[in-house]
Amino acid sequence: MLLDTLAGDIWWFAPLVDQRYALVKVTARYQPWWLNFIMHWVFLVELAICAWAFWRFRRRAVWNRQLG
């Protein structure tokens, strides 16, 4: 949900409030549409979050292997 909040629209308070929330608006500059997200700086932030999560996953797997 964190990744969707950066550049995508997410309904955080649904069904109580019919309001979409996004921290950044990605403007349409390129065709096809998905290039707009890849060329935007938010994509680097999302990659960094995914890389951090993968690093944490691998670190925990190594730690569990050492204990077991």
Coordinates of C-alpha atoms in Angstrom, one line a residue:
M1 CA 0.0 0.0 0.0
L2 CA 3.0 2.3 0.6
L3 CA 4.0 2.0 -3.1
D4 CA 0.5 2.8 -4.3
T5 CA 0.4 5.9 -2.1
L6 CA 3.4 7.4 -3.7
A7 CA 2.2 7.8 -7.3
G8 CA -1.0 5.8 -7.6
D9 CA -4.4 6.7 -6.3
I10 CA -5.5 4.8 -3.2
W11 CA -8.7 5.1 -1.2
W12 CA -7.3 5.1 2.3
F13 CA -10.6 5.8 4.1
A14 CA -12.9 3.7 1.9
P15 CA -15.8 3.0 2.3
L16 CA -16.3 6.0 4.7
V17 CA -14.8 8.6 2.4
D18 CA -14.9 8.5 -1.4
Q19 CA -11.5 10.4 -1.9
R20 CA -8.4 9.2 -3.7
Y21 CA -5.0 10.0 -2.2
A22 CA -1.6 10.2 -3.8
L23 CA 1.6 12.0 -2.7
V24 CA 2.8 12.7 -6.2
K25 CA 1.1 13.2 -9.5
V26 CA 2.8 11.6 -12.5
T27 CA 2.2 13.7 -15.6
A28 CA 1.6 12.1 -18.9
R29 CA 4.5 12.8 -21.2
Y30 CA 5.4 9.6 -22.9
Q31 CA 3.7 6.9 -24.9
P32 CA 2.9 4.1 -23.9
W33 CA 1.5 5.2 -20.6
W34 CA 3.7 3.0 -18.4
L35 CA 6.8 4.9 -19.5
N36 CA 5.5 7.9 -17.5
F37 CA 6.0 5.9 -14.3
I38 CA 9.4 4.4 -15.2
M39 CA 10.8 7.8 -16.2
H40 CA 9.5 9.5 -13.1
W41 CA 11.7 9.9 -10.0
V42 CA 9.1 8.1 -7.8
F43 CA 10.0 4.9 -9.6
L44 CA 13.5 5.1 -8.1
V45 CA 12.0 5.5 -4.6
E46 CA 9.8 2.4 -5.2
L47 CA 12.8 0.4 -6.4
A48 CA 14.7 1.5 -3.3
I49 CA 11.8 0.3 -1.1
C50 CA 11.7 -3.1 -2.9
A51 CA 15.5 -3.4 -2.7
W52 CA 15.4 -2.7 1.0
A53 CA 12.7 -5.3 1.6
F54 CA 14.6 -7.9 -0.4
W55 CA 17.8 -7.1 1.6
R56 CA 15.8 -7.5 4.9
F57 CA 14.3 -10.8 3.6
R58 CA 17.8 -12.2 2.7
R59 CA 19.3 -11.0 5.9
R60 CA 16.6 -12.7 7.9
A61 CA 16.9 -15.9 5.9
V62 CA 20.7 -16.0 6.6
W63 CA 20.1 -15.3 10.3
N64 CA 17.5 -18.1 10.6
R65 CA 19.8 -20.5 8.8
Q66 CA 22.6 -19.7 11.3
L67 CA 20.3 -20.4 14.2
G68 CA 18.8 -23.6 12.9

